[in-house]
Coordinates of C-alpha atoms in Angstrom, one line a residue:
X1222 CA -34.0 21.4 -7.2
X1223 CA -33.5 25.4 -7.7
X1224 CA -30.4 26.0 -5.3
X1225 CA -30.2 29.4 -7.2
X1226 CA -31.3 32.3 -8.0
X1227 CA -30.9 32.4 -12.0
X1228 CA -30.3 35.8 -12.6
X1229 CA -27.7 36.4 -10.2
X1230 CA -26.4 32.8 -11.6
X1231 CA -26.4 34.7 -14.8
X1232 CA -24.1 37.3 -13.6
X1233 CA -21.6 34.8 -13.0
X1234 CA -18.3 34.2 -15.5
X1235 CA -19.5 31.0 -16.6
X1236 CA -15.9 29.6 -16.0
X1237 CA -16.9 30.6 -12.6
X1238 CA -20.1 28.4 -11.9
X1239 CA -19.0 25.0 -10.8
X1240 CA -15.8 24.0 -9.8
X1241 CA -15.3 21.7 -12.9
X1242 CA -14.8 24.3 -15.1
X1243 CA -11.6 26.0 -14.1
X1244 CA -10.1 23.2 -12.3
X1245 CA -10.5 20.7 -15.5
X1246 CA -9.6 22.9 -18.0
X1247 CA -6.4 24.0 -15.8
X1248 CA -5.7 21.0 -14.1
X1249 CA -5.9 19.2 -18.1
X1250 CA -3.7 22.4 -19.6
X1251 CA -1.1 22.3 -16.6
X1252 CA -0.8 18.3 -16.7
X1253 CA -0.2 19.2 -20.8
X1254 CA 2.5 21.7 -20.1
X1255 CA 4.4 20.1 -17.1
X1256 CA 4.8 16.9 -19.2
X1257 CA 6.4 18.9 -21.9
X1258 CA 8.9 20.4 -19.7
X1259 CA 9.4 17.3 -18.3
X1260 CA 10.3 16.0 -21.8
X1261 CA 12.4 18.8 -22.8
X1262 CA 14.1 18.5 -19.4
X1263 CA 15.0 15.0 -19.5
X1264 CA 16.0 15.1 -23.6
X1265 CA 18.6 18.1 -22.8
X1266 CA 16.6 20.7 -24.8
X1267 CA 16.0 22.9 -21.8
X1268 CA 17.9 23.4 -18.4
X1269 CA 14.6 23.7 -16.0
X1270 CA 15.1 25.3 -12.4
X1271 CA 11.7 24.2 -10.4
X1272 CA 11.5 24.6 -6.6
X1273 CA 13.8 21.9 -5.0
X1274 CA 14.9 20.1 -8.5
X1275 CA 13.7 18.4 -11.5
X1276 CA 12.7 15.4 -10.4
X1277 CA 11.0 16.5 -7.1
X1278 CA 9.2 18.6 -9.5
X1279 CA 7.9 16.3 -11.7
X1280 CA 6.3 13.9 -9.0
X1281 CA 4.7 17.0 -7.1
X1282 CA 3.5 18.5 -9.8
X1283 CA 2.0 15.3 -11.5
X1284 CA 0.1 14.3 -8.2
X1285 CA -0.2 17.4 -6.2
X1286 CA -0.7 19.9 -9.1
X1287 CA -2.4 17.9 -11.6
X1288 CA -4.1 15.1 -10.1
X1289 CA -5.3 16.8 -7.0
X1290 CA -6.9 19.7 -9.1
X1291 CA -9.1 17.0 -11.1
X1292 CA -10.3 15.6 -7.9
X1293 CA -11.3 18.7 -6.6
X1294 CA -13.0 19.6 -9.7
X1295 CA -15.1 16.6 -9.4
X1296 CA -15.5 16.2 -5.7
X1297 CA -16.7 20.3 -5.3
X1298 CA -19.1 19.4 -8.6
X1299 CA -20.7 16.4 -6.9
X1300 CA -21.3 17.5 -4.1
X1301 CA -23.9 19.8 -5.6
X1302 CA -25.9 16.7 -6.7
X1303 CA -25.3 14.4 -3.0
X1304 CA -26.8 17.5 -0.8
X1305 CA -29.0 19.6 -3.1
X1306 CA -26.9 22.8 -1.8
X1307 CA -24.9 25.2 -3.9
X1308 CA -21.2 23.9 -4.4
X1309 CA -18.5 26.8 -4.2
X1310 CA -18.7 29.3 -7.2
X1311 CA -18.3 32.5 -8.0
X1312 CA -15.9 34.2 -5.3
X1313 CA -14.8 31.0 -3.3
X1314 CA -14.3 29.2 -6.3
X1315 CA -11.9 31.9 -7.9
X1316 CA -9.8 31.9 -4.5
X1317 CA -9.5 28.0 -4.4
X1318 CA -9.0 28.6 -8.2
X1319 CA -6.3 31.2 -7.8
X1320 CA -4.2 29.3 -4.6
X1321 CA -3.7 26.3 -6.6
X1322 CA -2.3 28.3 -9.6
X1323 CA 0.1 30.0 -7.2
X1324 CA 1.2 26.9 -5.9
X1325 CA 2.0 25.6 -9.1
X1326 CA 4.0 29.4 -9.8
X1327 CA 5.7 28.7 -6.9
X1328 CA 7.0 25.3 -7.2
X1329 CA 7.8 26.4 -10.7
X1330 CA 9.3 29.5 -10.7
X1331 CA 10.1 29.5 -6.9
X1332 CA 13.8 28.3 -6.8
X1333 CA 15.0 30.7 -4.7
X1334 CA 12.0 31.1 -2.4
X1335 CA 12.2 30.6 1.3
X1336 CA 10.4 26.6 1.4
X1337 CA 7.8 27.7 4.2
X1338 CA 6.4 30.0 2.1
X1339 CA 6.4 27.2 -1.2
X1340 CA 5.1 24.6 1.1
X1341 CA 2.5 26.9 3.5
X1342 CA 1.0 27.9 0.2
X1343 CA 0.5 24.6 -1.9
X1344 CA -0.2 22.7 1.5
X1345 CA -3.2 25.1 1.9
X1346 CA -5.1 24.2 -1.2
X1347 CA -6.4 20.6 0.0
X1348 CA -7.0 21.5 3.4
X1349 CA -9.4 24.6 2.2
X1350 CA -11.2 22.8 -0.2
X1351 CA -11.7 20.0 2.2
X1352 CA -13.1 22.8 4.1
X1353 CA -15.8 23.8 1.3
X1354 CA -16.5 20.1 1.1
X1355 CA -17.4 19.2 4.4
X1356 CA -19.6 21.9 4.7
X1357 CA -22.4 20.9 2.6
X1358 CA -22.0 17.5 3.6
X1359 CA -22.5 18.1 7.3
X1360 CA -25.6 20.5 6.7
X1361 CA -27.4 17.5 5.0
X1362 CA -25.9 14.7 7.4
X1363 CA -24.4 13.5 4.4
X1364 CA -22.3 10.8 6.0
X1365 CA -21.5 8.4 3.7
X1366 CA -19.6 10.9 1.5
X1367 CA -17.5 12.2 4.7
X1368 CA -14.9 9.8 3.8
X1369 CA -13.5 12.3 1.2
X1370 CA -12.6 14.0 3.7
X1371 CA -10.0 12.3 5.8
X1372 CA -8.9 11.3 2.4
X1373 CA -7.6 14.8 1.5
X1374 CA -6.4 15.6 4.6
X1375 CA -4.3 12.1 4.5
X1376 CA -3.0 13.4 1.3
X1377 CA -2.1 16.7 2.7
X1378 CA 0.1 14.9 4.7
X1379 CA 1.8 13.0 2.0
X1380 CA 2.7 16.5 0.4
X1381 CA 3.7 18.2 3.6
X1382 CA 6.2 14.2 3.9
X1383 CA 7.5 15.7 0.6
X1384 CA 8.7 19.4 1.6
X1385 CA 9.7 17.8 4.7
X1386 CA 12.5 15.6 2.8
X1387 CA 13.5 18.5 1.0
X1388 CA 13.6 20.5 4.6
X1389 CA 15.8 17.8 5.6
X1390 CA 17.5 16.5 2.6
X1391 CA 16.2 12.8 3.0
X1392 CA 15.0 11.8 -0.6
X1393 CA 13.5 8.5 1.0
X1394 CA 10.9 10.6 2.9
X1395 CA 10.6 12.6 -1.2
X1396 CA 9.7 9.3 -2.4
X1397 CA 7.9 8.1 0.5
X1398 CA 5.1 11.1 0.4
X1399 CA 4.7 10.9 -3.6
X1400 CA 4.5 7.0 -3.2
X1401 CA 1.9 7.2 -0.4
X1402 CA 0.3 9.6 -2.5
X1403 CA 0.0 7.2 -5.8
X1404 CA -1.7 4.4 -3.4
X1405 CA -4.3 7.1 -1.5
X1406 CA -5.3 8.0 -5.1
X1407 CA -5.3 4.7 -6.2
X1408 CA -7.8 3.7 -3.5
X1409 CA -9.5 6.7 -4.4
X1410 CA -10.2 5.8 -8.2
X1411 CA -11.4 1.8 -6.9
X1412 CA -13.9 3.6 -4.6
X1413 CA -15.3 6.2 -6.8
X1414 CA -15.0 3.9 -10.0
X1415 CA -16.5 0.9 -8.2
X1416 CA -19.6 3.3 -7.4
X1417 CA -20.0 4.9 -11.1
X1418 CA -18.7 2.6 -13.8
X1419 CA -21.5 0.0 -12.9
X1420 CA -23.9 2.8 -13.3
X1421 CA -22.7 3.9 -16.6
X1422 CA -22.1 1.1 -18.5
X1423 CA -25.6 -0.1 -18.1
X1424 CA -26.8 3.5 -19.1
X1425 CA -24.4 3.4 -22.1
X1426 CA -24.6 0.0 -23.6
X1427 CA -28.8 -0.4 -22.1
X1428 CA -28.4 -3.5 -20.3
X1429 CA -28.7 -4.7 -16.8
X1430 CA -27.1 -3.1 -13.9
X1431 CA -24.8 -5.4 -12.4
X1432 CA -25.2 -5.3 -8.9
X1433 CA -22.0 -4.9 -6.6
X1434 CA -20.8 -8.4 -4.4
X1435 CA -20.6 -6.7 -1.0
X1436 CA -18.5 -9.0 0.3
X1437 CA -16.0 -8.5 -3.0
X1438 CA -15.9 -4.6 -2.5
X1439 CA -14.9 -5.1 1.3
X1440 CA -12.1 -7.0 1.2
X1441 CA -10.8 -5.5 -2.5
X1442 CA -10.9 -2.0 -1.0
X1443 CA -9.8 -3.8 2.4
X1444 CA -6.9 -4.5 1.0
X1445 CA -6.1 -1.7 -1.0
X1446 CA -6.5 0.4 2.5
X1447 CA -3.7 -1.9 4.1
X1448 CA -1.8 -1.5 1.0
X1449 CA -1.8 2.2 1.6
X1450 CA -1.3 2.2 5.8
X1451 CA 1.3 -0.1 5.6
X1452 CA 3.4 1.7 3.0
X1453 CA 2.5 5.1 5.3
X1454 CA 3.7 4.1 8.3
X1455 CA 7.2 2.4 6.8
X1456 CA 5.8 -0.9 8.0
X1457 CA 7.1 -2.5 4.8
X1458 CA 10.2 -2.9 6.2
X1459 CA 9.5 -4.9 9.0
X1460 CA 7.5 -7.5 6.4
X1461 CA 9.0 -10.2 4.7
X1462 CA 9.1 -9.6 1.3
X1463 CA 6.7 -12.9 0.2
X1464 CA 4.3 -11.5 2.5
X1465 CA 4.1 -8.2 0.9
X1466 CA 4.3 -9.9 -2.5
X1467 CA 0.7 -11.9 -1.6
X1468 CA -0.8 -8.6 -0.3
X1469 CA -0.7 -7.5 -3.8
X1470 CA -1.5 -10.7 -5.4
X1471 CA -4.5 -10.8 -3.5
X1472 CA -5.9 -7.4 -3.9
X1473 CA -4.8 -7.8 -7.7
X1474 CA -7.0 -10.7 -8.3
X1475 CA -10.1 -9.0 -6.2
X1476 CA -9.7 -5.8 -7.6
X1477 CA -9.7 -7.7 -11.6
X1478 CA -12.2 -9.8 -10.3
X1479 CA -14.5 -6.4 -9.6
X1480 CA -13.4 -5.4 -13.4
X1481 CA -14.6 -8.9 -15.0
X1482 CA -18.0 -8.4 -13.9
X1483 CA -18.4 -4.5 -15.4
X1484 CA -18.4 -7.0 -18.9
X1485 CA -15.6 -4.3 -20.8
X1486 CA -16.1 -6.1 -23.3
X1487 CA -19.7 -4.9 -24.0
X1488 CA -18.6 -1.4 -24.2
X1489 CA -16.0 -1.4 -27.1
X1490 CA -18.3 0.6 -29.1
X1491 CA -18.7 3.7 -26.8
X1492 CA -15.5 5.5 -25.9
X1493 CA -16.8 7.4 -22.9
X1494 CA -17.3 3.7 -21.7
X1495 CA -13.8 1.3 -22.8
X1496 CA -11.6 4.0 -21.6
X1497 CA -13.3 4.5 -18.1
X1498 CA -13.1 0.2 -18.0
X1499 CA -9.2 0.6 -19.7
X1500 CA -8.2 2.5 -16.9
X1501 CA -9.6 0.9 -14.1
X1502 CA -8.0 -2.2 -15.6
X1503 CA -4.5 -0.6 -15.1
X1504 CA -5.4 -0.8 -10.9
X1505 CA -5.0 -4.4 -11.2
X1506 CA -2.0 -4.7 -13.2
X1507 CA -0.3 -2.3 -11.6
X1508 CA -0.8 -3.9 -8.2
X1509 CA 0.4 -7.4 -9.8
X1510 CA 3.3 -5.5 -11.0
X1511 CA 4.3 -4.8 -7.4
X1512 CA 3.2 -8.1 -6.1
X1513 CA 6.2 -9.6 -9.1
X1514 CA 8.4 -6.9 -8.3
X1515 CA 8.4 -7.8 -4.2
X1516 CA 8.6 -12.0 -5.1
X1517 CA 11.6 -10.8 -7.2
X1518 CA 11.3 -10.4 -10.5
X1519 CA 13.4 -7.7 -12.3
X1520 CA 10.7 -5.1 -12.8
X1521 CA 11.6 -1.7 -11.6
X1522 CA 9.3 0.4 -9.2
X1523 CA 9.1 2.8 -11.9
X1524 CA 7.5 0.3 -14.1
X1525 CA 5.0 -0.5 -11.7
X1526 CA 4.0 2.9 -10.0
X1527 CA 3.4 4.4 -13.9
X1528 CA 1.0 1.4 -14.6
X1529 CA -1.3 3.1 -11.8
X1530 CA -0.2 7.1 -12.7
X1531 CA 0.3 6.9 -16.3
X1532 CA -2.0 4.4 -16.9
X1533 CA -4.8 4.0 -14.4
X1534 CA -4.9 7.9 -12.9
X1535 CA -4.3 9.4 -16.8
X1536 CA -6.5 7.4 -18.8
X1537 CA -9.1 7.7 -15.6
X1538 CA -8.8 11.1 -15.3
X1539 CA -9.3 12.0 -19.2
X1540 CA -12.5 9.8 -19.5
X1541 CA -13.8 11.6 -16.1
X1542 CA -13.4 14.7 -17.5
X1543 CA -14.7 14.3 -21.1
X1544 CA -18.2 12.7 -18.9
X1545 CA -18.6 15.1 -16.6
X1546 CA -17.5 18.0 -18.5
X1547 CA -20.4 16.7 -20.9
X1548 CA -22.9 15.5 -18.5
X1549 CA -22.4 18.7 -16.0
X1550 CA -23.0 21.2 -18.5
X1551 CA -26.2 20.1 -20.1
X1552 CA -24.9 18.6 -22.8
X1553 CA -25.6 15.1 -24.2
X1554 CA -23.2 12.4 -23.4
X1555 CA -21.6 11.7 -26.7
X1556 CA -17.9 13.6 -26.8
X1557 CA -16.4 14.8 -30.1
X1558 CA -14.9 11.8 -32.3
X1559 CA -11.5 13.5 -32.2
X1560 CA -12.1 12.2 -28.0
X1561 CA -11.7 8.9 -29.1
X1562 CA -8.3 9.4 -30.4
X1563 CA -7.3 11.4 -27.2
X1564 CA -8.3 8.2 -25.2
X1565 CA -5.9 6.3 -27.3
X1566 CA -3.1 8.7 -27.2
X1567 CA -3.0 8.6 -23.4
X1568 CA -2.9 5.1 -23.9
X1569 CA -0.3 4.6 -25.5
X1570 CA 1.5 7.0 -23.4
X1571 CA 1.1 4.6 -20.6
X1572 CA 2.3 1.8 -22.6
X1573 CA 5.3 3.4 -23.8
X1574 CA 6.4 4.7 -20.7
X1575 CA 6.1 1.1 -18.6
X1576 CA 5.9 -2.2 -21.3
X1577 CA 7.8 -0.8 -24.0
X1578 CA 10.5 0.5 -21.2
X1579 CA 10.3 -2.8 -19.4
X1580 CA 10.8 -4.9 -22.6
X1581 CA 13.4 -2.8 -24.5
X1582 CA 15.4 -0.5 -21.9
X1583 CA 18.1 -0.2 -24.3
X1584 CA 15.6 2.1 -26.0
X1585 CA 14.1 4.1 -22.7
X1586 CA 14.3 7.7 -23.9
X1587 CA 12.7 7.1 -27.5
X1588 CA 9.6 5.4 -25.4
X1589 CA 10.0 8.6 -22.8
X1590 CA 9.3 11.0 -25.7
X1591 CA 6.5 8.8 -27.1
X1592 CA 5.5 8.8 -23.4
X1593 CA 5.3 12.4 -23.4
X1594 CA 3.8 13.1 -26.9
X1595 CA 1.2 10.9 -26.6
X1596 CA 0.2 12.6 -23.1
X1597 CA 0.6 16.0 -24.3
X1598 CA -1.3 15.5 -27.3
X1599 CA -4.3 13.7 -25.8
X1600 CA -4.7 16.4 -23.2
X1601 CA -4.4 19.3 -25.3
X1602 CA -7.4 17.9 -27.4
X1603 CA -9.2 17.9 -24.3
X1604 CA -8.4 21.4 -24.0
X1605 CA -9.2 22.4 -27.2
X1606 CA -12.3 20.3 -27.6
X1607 CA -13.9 21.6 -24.2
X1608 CA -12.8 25.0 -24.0
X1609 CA -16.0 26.4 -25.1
X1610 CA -17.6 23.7 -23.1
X1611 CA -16.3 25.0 -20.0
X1612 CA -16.2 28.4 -20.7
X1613 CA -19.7 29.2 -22.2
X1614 CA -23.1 28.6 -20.2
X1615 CA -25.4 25.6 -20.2
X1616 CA -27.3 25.5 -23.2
X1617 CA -31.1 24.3 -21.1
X1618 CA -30.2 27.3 -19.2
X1619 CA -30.0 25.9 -15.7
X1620 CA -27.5 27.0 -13.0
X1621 CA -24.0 25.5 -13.3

């Protein structure tokens, strides 16, 4: 479908185009240099000021900075493709573009700031784009994408949970937003991956399309959902803790269940595909991670909530972008070789920062700074490989 007129589209900064392009490649160089900081922070190499303090930084920034651009990157791409219409480019994209990089100046640099104005500015970003979101949607009667909506306005409110702790110096309300956060996002990468990886590892490896067990989706993301409102509302601790611990046993098993029949094991010889099935593998050890954790065995929460960032949301998140940097830009689907390593790095940057930390504490900040340098690494090879990916037209031509 022509949504555009090409020479005007031609007019446009290519970085400028689709929403992708500028939130990948900052969302991917910001995630590169907040986990350096973070590093240097923690080793004692640097004395780092942030908005509130380090550690409130850290978690904000990793969800709220990071993650949240790559969802927006993708979400204001798609959309383009579920309604026909023009996603945000051009002028709206460059305002979206520039009040998430003052958000992240602000919680950075903003120390000494008055918090309304930190907190009005950053909370503004989801609500907006949800705003550009909706739009299309609701032009087209595009309902069964609506749902993104609620979802970004629900994490809006685990932000604004966050400022509010530091308003009233509770750090349980702190940790409380950023956890809520980690389980809306979660249930956000079952959905969407439960929709695409299907898809593309029967493109990929040209076999049969396995065809989704309604009754298995329902209850998996069923119970991810009450995972989520239970933890929102603080009803955790009215639960007995065996309760809780079957919750996640059950929507561990369902959710790996889901995994088994993708068949990773057909897709070991195309990165694009083992690191997409990799990460969504992390969903369901991260939830039986919490399910041992609440029966009592001596894993710490930080174990378990960095099998699902670290793991699931960064090895998820690096695979999406390398695909639909590729795919949305007219280029063939087959990433530069150097990717591959990239998707290992980020591996072992999970496993270093939760097995290797849960096995051999005594150890914890030489597996932190293999944490960090494996992350660092992998992302700035994004960076570096898809710079003139993003930043250059389409080669058919086309708009976008």
């Amino acid at each position: 479908m022509q949504i555009t007129d090409l020479a005007t589209e031609q007019k446009l900064l290519p970085l400028l185009r689709q929403a992708f392009r500028p939130m990948f490649l900052c969302g991917a160089a910001f995630s590169a240099i907040a986990m350096l900081l973070w590093g240097l922070t923690l080793s004692g190499h640097i004395q780092l000021k942030p908005f509130a303090n380090v550690l409130f930084w850290h978690s904000h920034e990793m969800l709220f900075g990071f993650v949240t651009a790559i969802i927006i990157g993708f979400l204001l791409t798609a959309v383009q493709n579920w309604t026909g219409l023009r996603a945000p480019h051009g002028k709206s994209l460059l305002f979206i573009s520039l009040l998430w990089l003052a958000g992240r100046l602000l919680l950075l640099f903003g120390q000494d700031l008055p918090l309304l104005l930190v907190a009005a500015v950053d909370l503004s970003f989801l609500p907006v784009c949800a705003f550009l979101l909706a739009k299309p949607l609701l032009q087209t009667g595009q309902t069964r994408n609506l749902f993104f909506i609620p979802v970004l306005l629900l994490l809006t409110a685990c932000n604004a949970l966050m400022y509010i702790g530091v308003a009233t110096n509770r750090f349980e309300l702190i940790q409380l937003g950023s956890q809520n956060a980690v389980w809306l996002v979660t249930l956000l990468m079952a959905i969407v991956g439960g929709r695409v990886l299907p898809m593309f590892t029967a493109n990929g490896t040209q076999t049969k399309k396995v065809e989704a067990w309604l009754w298995l989706d329902r209850v998996a993301l069923g119970s991810l959902w009450l995972i989520f409102v239970l933890h929102f509302f603080a009803f955790t601790q009215y639960l007995p803790a065996m309760a809780i611990s079957g919750l996640f046993a059950l929507s561990a098993a369902l959710t790996a269940l889901r995994c088994l029949r993708w068949k990773i094991w057909i897709t070991l010889k195309v990165p694009l595909l083992w690191s997409l099935h990799v990460a969504y593998w992390c969903i369901p050890i991260g939830l039986a991670l919490y399910s041992a954790r609440y029966a009592g065995v001596n894993i710490s929460n930080s174990v378990a909530l960095h099998t699902l960032t670290a793991g699931a949301m960064g090895s998820m998140i690096l695979s999406m972008m390398a695909r639909v940097s590729l795919g949305h830009s007219g280029r063939m689907l087959k990433p530069h070789t150097i990717m591959s390593l990239a998707f290992l790095l980020v591996l072992a940057a999970a496993v270093s920062r939760t097995l290797l930390i849960w096995l051999w504490p005594a150890q914890t900040m030489q597996w932190l700074w293999l944490g960090v340098g494996g992350w660092v690494l992998a992302y700035l090879l994004y960076v570096l490989v898809y710079f003139p990916v993003l930043t250059t037209p389409r080669p058919d031509g086309r708009p976008g």
